[in-house]
Short mmCIF file of C-alpha atoms in Angstrom, two decimals:
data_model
loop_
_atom_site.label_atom_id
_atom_site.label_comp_id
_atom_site.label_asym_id
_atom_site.label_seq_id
_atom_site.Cartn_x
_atom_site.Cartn_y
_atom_site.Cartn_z
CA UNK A 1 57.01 -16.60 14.54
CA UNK A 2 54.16 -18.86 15.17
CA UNK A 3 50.49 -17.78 13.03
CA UNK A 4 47.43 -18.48 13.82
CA UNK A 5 43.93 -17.45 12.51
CA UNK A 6 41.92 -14.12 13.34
CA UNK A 7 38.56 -13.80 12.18
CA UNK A 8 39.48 -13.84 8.51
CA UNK A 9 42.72 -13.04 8.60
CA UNK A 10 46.13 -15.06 9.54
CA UNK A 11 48.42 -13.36 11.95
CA UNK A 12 51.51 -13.28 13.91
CA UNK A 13 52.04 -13.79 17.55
CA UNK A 14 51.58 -9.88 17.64
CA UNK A 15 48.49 -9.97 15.63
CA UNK A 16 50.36 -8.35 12.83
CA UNK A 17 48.42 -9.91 9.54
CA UNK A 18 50.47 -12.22 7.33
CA UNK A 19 49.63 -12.87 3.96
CA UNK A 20 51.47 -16.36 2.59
CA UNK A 21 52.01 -15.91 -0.80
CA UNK A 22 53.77 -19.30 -2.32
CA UNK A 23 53.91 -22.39 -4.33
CA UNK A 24 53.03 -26.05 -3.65
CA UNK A 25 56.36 -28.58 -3.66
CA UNK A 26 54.06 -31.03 -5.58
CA UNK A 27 55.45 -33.75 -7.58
CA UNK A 28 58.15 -34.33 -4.66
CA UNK A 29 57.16 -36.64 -1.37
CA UNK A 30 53.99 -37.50 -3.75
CA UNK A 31 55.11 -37.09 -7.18
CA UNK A 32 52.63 -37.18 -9.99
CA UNK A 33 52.71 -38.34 -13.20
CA UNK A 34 53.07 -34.95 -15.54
CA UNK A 35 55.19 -33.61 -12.84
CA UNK A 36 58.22 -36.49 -13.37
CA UNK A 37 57.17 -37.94 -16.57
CA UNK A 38 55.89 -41.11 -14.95
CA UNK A 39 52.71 -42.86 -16.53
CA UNK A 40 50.12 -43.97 -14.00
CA UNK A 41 50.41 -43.49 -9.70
CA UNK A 42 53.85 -43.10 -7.91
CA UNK A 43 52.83 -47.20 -6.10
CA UNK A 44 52.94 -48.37 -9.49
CA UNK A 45 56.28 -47.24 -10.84
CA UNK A 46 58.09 -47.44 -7.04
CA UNK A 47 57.33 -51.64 -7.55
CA UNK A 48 57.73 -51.24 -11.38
CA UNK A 49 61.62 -50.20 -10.77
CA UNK A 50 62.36 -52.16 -7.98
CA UNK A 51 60.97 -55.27 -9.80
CA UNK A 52 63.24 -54.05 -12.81
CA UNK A 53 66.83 -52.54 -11.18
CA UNK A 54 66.81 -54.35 -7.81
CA UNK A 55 65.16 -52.78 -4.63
CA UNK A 56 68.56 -51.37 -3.56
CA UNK A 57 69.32 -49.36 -6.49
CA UNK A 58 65.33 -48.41 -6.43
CA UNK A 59 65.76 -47.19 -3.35
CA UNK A 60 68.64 -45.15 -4.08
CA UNK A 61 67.14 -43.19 -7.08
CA UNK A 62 64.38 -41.91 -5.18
CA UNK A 63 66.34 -41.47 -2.19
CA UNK A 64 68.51 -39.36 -4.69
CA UNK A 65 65.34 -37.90 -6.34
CA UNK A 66 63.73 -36.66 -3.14
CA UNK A 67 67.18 -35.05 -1.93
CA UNK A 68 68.13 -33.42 -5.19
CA UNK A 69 64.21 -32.10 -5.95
CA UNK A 70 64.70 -29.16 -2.92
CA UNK A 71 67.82 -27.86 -2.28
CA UNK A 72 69.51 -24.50 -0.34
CA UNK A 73 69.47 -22.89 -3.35
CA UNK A 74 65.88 -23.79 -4.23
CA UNK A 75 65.04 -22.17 -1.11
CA UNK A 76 67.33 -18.88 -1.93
CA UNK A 77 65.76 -18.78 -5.23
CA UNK A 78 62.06 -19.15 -3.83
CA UNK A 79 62.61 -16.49 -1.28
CA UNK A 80 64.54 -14.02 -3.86
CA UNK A 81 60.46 -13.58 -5.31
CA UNK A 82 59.16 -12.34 -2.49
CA UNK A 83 57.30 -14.98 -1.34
CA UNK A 84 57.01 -16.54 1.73
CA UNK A 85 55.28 -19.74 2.07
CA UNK A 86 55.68 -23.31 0.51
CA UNK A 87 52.76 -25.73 0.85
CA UNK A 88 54.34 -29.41 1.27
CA UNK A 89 52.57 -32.24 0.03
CA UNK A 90 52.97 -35.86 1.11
CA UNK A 91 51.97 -39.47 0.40
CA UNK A 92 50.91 -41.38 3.57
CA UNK A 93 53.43 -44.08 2.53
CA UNK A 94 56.49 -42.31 3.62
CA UNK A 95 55.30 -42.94 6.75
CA UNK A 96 53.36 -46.26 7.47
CA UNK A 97 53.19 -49.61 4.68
CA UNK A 98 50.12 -51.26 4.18
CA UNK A 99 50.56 -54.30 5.12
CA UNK A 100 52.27 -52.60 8.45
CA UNK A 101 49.33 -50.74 9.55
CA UNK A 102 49.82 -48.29 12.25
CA UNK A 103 53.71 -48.39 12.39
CA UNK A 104 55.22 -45.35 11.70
CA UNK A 105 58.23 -45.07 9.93
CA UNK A 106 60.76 -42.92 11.16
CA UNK A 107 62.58 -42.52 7.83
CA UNK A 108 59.52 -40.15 6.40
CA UNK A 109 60.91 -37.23 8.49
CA UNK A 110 64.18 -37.57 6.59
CA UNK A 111 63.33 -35.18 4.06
CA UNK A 112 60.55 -33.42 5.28
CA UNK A 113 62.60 -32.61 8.60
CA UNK A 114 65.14 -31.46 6.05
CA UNK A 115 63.23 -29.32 3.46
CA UNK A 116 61.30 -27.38 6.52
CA UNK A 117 64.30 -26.49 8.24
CA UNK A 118 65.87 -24.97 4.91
CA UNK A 119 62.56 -23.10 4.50
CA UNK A 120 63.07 -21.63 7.58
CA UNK A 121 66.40 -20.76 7.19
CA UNK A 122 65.51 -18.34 4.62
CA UNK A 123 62.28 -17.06 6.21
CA UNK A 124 59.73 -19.21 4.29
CA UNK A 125 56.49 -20.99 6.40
CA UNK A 126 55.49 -24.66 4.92
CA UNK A 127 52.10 -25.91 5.44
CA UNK A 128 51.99 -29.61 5.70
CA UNK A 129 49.41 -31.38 3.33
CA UNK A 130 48.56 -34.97 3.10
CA UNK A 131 48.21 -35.59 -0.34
CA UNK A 132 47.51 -39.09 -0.90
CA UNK A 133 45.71 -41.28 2.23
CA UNK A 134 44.93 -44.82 2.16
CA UNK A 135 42.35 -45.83 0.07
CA UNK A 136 42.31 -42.75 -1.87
CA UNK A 137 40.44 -39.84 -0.38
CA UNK A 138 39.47 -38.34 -3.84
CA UNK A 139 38.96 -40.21 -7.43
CA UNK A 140 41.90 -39.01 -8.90
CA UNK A 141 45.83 -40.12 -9.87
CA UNK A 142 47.09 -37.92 -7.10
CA UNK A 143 45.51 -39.82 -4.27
CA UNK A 144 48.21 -42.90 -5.59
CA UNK A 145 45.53 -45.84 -5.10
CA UNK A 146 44.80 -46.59 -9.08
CA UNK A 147 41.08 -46.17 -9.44
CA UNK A 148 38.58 -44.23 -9.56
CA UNK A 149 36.45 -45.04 -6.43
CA UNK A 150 37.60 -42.85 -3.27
CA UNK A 151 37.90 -45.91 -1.11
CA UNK A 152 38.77 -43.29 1.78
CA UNK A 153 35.01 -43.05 2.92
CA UNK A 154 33.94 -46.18 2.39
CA UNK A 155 36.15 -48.09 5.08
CA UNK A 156 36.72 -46.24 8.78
CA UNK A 157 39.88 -48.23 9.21
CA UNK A 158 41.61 -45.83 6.32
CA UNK A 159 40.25 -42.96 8.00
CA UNK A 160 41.34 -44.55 11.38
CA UNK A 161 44.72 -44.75 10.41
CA UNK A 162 44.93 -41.02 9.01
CA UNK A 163 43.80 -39.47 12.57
CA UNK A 164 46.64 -41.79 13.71
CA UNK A 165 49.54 -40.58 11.35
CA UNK A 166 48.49 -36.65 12.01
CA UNK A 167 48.57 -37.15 15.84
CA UNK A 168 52.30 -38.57 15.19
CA UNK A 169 53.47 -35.73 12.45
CA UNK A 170 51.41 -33.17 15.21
CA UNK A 171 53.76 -34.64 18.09
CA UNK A 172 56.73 -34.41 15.44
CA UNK A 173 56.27 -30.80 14.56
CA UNK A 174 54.07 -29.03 17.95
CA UNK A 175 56.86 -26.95 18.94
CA UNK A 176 58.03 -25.38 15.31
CA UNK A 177 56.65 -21.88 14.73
CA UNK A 178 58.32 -21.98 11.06
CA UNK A 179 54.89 -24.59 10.17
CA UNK A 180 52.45 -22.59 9.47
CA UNK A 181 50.03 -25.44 9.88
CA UNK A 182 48.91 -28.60 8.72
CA UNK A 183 46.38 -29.25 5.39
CA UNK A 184 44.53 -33.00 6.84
CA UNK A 185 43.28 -33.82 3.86
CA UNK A 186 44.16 -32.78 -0.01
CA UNK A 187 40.98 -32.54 -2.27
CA UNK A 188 38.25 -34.68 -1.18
CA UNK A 189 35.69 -36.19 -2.96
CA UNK A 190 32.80 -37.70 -0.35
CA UNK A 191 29.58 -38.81 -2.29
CA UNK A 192 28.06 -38.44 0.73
CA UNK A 193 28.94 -35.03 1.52
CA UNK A 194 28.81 -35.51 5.09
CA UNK A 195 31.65 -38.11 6.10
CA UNK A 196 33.96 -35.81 5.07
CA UNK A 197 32.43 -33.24 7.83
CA UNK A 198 32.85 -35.92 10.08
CA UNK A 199 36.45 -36.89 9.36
CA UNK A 200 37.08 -33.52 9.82
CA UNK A 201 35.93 -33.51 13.45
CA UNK A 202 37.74 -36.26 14.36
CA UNK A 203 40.97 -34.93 13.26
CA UNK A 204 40.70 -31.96 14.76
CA UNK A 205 39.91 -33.00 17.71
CA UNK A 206 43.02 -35.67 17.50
CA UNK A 207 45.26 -32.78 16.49
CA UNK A 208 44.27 -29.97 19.21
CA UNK A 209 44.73 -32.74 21.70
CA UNK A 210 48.77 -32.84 20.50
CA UNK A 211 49.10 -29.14 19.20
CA UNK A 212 46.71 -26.40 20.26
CA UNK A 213 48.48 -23.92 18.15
CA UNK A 214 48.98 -24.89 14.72
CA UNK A 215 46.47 -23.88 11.92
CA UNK A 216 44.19 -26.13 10.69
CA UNK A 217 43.41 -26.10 6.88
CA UNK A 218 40.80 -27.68 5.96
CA UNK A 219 39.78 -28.22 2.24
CA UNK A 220 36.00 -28.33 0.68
CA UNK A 221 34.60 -31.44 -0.63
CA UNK A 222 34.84 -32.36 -4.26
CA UNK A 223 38.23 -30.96 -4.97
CA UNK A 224 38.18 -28.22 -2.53
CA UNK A 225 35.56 -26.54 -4.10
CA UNK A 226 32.42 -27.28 -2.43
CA UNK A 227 31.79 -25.98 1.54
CA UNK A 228 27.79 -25.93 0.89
CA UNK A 229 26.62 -29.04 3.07
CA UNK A 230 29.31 -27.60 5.94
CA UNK A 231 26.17 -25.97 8.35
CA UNK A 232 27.60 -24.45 11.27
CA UNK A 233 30.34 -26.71 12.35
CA UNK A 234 32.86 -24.21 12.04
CA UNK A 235 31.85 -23.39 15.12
CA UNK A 236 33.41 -26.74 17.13
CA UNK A 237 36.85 -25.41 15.05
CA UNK A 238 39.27 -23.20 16.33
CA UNK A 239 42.11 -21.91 14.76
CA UNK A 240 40.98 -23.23 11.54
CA UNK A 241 41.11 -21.88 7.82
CA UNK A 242 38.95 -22.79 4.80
CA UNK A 243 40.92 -24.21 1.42
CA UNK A 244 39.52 -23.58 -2.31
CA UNK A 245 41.25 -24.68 -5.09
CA UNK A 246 40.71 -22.07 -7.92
CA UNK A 247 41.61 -23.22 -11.78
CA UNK A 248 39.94 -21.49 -14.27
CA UNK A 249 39.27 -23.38 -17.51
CA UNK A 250 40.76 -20.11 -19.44
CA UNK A 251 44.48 -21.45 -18.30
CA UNK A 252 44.35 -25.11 -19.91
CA UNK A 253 44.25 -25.98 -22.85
CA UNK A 254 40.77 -27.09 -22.87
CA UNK A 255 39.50 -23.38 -23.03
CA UNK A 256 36.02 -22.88 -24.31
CA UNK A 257 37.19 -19.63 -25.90
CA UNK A 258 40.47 -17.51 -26.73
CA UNK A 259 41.17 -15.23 -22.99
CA UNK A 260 41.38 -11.55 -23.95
CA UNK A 261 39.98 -10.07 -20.15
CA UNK A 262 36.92 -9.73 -21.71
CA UNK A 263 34.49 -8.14 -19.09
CA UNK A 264 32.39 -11.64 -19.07
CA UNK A 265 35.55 -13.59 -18.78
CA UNK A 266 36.45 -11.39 -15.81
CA UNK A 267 33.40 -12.12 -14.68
CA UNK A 268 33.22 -15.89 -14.76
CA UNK A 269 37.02 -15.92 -12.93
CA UNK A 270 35.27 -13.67 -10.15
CA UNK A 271 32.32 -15.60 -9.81
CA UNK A 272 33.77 -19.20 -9.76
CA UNK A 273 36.42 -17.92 -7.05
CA UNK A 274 33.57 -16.53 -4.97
CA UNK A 275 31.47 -19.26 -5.26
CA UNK A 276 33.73 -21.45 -3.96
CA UNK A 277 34.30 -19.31 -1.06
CA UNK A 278 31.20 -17.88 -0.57
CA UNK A 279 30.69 -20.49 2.64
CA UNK A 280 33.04 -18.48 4.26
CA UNK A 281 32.35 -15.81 3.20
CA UNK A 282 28.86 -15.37 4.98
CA UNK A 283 30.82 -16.77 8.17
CA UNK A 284 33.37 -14.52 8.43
CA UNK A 285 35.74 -17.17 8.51
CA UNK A 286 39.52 -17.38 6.97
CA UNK A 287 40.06 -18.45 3.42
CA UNK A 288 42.73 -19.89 1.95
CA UNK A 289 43.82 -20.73 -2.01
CA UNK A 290 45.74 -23.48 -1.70
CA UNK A 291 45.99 -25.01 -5.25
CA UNK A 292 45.75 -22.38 -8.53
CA UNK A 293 47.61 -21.57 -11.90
CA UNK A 294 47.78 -22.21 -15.87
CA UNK A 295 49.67 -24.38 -17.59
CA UNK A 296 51.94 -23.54 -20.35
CA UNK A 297 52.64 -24.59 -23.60
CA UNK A 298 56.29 -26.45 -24.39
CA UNK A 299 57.97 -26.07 -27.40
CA UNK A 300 58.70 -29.47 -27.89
CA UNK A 301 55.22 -30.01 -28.44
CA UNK A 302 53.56 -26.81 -29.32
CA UNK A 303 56.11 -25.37 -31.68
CA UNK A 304 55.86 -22.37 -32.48
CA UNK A 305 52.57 -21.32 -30.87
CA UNK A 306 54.05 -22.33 -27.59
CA UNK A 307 54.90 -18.31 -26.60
CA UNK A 308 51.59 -16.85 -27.72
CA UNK A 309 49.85 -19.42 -26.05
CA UNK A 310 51.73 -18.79 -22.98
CA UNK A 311 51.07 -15.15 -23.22
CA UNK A 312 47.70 -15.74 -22.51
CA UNK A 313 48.09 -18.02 -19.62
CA UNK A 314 50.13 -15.41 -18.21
CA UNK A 315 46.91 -12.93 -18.71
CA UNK A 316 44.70 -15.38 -17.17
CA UNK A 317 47.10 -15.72 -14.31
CA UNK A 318 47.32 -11.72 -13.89
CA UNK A 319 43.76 -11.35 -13.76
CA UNK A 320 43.57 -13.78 -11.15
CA UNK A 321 46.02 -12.43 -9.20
CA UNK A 322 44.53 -9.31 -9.16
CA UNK A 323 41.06 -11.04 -7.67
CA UNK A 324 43.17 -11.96 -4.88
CA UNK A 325 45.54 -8.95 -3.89
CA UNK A 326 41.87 -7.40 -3.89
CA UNK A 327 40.91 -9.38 -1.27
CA UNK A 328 44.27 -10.09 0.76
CA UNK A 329 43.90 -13.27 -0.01
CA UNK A 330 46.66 -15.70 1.37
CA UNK A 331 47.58 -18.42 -1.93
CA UNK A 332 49.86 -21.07 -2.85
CA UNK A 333 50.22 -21.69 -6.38
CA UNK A 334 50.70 -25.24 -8.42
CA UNK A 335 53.39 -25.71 -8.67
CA UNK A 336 56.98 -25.08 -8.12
CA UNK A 337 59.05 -27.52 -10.10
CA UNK A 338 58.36 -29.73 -12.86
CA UNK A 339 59.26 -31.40 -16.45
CA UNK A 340 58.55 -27.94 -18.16
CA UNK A 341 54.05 -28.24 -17.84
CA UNK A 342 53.54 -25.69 -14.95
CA UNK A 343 56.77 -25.19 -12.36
CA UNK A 344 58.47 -21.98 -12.23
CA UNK A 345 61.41 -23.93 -12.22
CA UNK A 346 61.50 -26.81 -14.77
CA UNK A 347 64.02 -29.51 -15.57
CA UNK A 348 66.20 -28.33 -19.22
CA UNK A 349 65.58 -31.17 -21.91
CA UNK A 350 69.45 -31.58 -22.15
CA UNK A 351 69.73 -33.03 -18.89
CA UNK A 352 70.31 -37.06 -18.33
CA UNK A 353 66.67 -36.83 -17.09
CA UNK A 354 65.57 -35.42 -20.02
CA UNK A 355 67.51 -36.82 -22.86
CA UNK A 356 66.86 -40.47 -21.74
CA UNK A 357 63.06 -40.10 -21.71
CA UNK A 358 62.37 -37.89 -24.60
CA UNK A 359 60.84 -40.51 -26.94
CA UNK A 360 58.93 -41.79 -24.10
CA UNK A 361 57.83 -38.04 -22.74
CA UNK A 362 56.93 -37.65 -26.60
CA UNK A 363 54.85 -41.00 -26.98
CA UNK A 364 52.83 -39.92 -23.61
CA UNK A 365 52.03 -36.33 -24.64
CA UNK A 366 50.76 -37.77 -28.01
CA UNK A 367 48.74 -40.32 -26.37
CA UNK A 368 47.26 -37.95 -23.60
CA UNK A 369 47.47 -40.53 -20.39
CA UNK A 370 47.90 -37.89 -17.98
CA UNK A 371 44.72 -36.44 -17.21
CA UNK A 372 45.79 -32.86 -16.29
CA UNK A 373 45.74 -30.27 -19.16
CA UNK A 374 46.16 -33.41 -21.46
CA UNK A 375 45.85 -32.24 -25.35
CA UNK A 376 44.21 -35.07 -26.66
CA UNK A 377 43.66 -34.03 -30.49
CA UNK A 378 45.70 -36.85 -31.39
CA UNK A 379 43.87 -39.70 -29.77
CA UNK A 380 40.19 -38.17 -29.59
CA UNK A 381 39.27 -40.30 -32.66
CA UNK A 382 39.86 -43.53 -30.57
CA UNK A 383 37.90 -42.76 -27.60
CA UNK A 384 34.75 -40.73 -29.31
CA UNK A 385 33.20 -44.13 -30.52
CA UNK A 386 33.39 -45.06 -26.70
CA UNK A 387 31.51 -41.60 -25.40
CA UNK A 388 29.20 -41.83 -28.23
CA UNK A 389 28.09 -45.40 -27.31
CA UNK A 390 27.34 -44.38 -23.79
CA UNK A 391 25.41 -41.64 -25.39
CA UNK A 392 23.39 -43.52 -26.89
CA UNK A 393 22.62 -46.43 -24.83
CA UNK A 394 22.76 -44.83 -21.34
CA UNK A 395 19.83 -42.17 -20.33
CA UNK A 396 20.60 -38.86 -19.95
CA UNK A 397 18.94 -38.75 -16.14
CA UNK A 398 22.08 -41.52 -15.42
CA UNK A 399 24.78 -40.52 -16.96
CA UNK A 400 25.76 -37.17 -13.94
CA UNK A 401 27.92 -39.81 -11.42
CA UNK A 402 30.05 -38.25 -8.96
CA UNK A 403 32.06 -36.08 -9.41
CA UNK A 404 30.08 -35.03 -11.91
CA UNK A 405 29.67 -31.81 -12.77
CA UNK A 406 33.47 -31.53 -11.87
CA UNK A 407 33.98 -34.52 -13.87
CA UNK A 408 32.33 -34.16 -17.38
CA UNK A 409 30.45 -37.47 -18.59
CA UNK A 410 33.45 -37.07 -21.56
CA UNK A 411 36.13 -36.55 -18.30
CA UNK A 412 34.94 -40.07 -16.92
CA UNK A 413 35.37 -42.02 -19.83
CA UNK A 414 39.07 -41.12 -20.35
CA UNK A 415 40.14 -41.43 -16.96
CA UNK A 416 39.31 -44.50 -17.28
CA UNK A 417 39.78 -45.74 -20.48
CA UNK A 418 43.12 -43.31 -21.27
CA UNK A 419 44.70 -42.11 -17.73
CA UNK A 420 43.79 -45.58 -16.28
CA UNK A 421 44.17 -48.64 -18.49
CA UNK A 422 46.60 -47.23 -21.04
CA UNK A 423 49.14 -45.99 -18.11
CA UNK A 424 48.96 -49.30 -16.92
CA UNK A 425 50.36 -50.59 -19.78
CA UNK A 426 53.25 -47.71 -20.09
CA UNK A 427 54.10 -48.51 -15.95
CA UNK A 428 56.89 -51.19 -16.85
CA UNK A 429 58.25 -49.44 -20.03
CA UNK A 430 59.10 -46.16 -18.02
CA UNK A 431 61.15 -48.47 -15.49
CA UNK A 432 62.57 -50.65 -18.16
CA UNK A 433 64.40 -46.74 -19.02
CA UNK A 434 66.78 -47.58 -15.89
CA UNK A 435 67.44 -50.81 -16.65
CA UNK A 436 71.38 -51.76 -16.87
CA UNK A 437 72.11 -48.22 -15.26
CA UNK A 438 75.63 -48.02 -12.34
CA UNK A 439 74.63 -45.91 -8.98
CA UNK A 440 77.01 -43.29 -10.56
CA UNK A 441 74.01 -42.85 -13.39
CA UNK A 442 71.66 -43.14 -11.64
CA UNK A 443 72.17 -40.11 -9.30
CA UNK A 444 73.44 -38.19 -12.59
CA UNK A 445 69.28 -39.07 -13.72
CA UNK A 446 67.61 -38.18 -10.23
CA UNK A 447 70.24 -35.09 -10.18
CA UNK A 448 68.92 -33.58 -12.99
CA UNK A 449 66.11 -32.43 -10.60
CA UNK A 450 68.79 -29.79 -9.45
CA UNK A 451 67.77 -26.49 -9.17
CA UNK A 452 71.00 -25.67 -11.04
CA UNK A 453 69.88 -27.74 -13.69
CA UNK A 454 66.88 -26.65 -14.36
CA UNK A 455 65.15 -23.39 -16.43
CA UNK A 456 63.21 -20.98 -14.88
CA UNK A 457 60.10 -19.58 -16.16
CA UNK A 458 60.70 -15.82 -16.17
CA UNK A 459 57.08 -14.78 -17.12
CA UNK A 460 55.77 -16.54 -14.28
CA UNK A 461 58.17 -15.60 -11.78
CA UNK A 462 57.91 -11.73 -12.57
CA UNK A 463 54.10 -12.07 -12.41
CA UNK A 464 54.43 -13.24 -8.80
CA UNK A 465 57.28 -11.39 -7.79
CA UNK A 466 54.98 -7.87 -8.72
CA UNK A 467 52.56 -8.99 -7.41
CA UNK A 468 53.92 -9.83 -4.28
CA UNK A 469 55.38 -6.68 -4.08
CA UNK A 470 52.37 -4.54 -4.58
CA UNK A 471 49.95 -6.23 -2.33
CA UNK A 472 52.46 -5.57 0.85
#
């Protein structure tokens, strides 16, 4: 049945209130680079392989890659834990080419068309979430543009052609009650703080003039955290929720301190979640956690610490669960399948996937190019002389650029010096891997994204399942 928002609260067509509890499929329609092993943006290995294996054969390994990522028995599986919603993020490109502004392609449904209808087959809403929009709407690897500058507010023809594509996927999708509604923008990061609040008008207004019903979701600036600079235009919204994205520090490896559920550390998880929502809060309006979650240690890497660590994470991810059945809060955790970093599905390192990219896996972990929950003890040394020399030469009253303090002074310099320039480099090396391969290996690669090739994190997966169960 069709939802829709209720004060704070989602409901049902009979005003019954529905909780979605869930995961984000992230890392599929705009996979991410320590989701699928890739160094750098999706663009950038997509031309990579094609230059190296032919566009045909390109073509049919993500084809391949896409189909195999989701399956029916992901979506058995998924529902089997209780939960009930899957947040679906997607890169503008599946539907509309640069250089063919304004033309949608058909072919983007393909899969979408196809992993919504499973969901719904087994009872499970999707929210639809543009992840990555021309330009780049935030400053970050997942908005697939390659800098560091959100382009996305600084040219209205980007933002033009967004309110385009949702008034097409709005026409697409008006009449299915299974969509629980669409997320316009993923994590944005306006300087400005008030284009953003403008955008947002604008494709609202483009959507309710397609589809009155759907919810809207609309995430706070700088990374969904920040509603402060939103006033009182909540009030030209309907049917609209409020998105927060709520890590906590205490799940990555860059934790200022061991987690034990200290009462202080229980304290800063509280306060950073309600500070982030506290917009809302003194609106009365809906929220909704879209992103959240640790990441866990891997054996391959961590040895034998890899367990204790992850017994922690799990305690950091109780304690925040426990924040949220508190407040009936509706969530979608990040994420549900990966290389083995966060999913609650991962792939197993014997499959082809796997087996032909260990070295390579190996040589990025050690070299820390992806930027999220990157360990980088091993390659600190070579990038301290770098953060010490802007120390010194640049004044203290310059160094806090946006998104700073989100972004650390010592978070700026390796995202571009480390996630940036040295993934660049690694780009043509992780296609080169494919090189020489028949169609027949090919799929046998992009198939070991099956679900029934891939591990399932138990810990995790009981943690929501309980959870689930004791907040009905």
């Amino acid at each position: 049945m069709s939802l829709k928002v209720s004060g704070t609260k989602i409901v049902d067509e009979n005003d019954k209130e529905i909780i979605l509890r869930g995961a984000g499929l992230g890392g599929w329609m705009n996979m991410e680079n320590f989701i699928s092993g890739y160094p750098g943006c999706e663009f950038q290995i997509r031309e990579a392989l094609s230059e190296a294996i032919g566009q045909e054969k390109s073509e049919f390994f993500f084809d391949k890659f896409l189909e195999y990522f989701f399956m029916e028995p992901d979506a058995k599986f998924f529902s089997s834990l209780g939960l009930n919603c899957i947040r679906l993020p997607f890169n503008y490109r599946h539907f509309e080419d640069d250089m063919n502004p304004r033309v949608l392609k058909e072919s983007g449904f393909k899969h979408l068309d196809r992993v919504i209808d499973l969901c719904a087959s087994h009872n499970i809403y999707t929210i639809l979430d543009l992840h990555t929009a021309p330009g780049g709407q935030n400053t970050d690897w997942h908005s697939d543009h390659g800098g560091h500058i959100a382009n996305f507010w600084n040219h209205k023809d980007f933002q033009d052609r967004v309110v385009w594509l949702w008034e097409k996927i709005a026409e697409h999708y008006k009449s299915n009650k299974w969509i629980a509604g669409y997320n316009p923008l993923n994590e944005p990061t306006d300087p400005a703080h008030t284009r953003v609040i403008q955008f947002y008008s604008r494709v609202h207004s483009a959507i309710r003039a397609v589809d009155p019903d759907h919810i809207i979701f609309f995430d706070g600036n700088t990374f969904a955290s920040d509603f402060s600079h939103f006033g009182d235009v909540h009030k030209n919204w309907d049917n609209t929720a409020y998105s927060i994205h709520d890590y906590s520090i205490f799940g990555f490896p860059s934790a200022p301190e061991a987690y034990v559920s200290s009462n202080e550390q229980l304290r800063r998880l509280r306060r950073s979640y309600e500070k982030k929502r506290q917009w809302m809060d003194e609106r009365g309006l809906c929220v909704w956690n879209g992103e959240w979650g640790p990441v866990y240690a891997r054996k391959q890497y961590e040895g034998e610490a890899t367990d204790s660590i992850n017994e922690v994470r799990y305690r950091v991810l109780k304690d925040q669960l426990d924040i949220y059945n508190k407040d009936r809060l509706s969530w979608s955790i990040w994420l549900y399948k990966d290389i083995g970093f966060q999913g609650m599905v991962y792939l197993d390192l014997e499959t082809p996937y796997m087996t032909l990219f260990k070295s390579f896996l190996a040589k990025k972990h050690r070299l820390a190019i992806d930027a999220w929950g990157a360990d980088d003890t091993a390659v600190r040394p070579v990038y301290q002389p770098l953060l010490d020399h802007v120390l010194q030469e640049i004044p203290a009253s310059y160094r806090d650029l946006y998104p700073a303090p989100v972004w650390r002074l010592s978070d700026r310099i390796t995202r571009l010096a480390r996630n940036i320039l040295i993934s660049e480099f690694m780009v043509k090396e992780w296609a080169d891997h494919l090189v020489g391969k028949s169609l027949e290996e090919l799929d046998a690669i992009a198939g070991s994204f099956k679900y029934e090739a891939c591990q399932k994190r138990e810990g995790l997966n009981k943690i929501l399942t309980a959870s689930a169960e004791a907040a009905v």
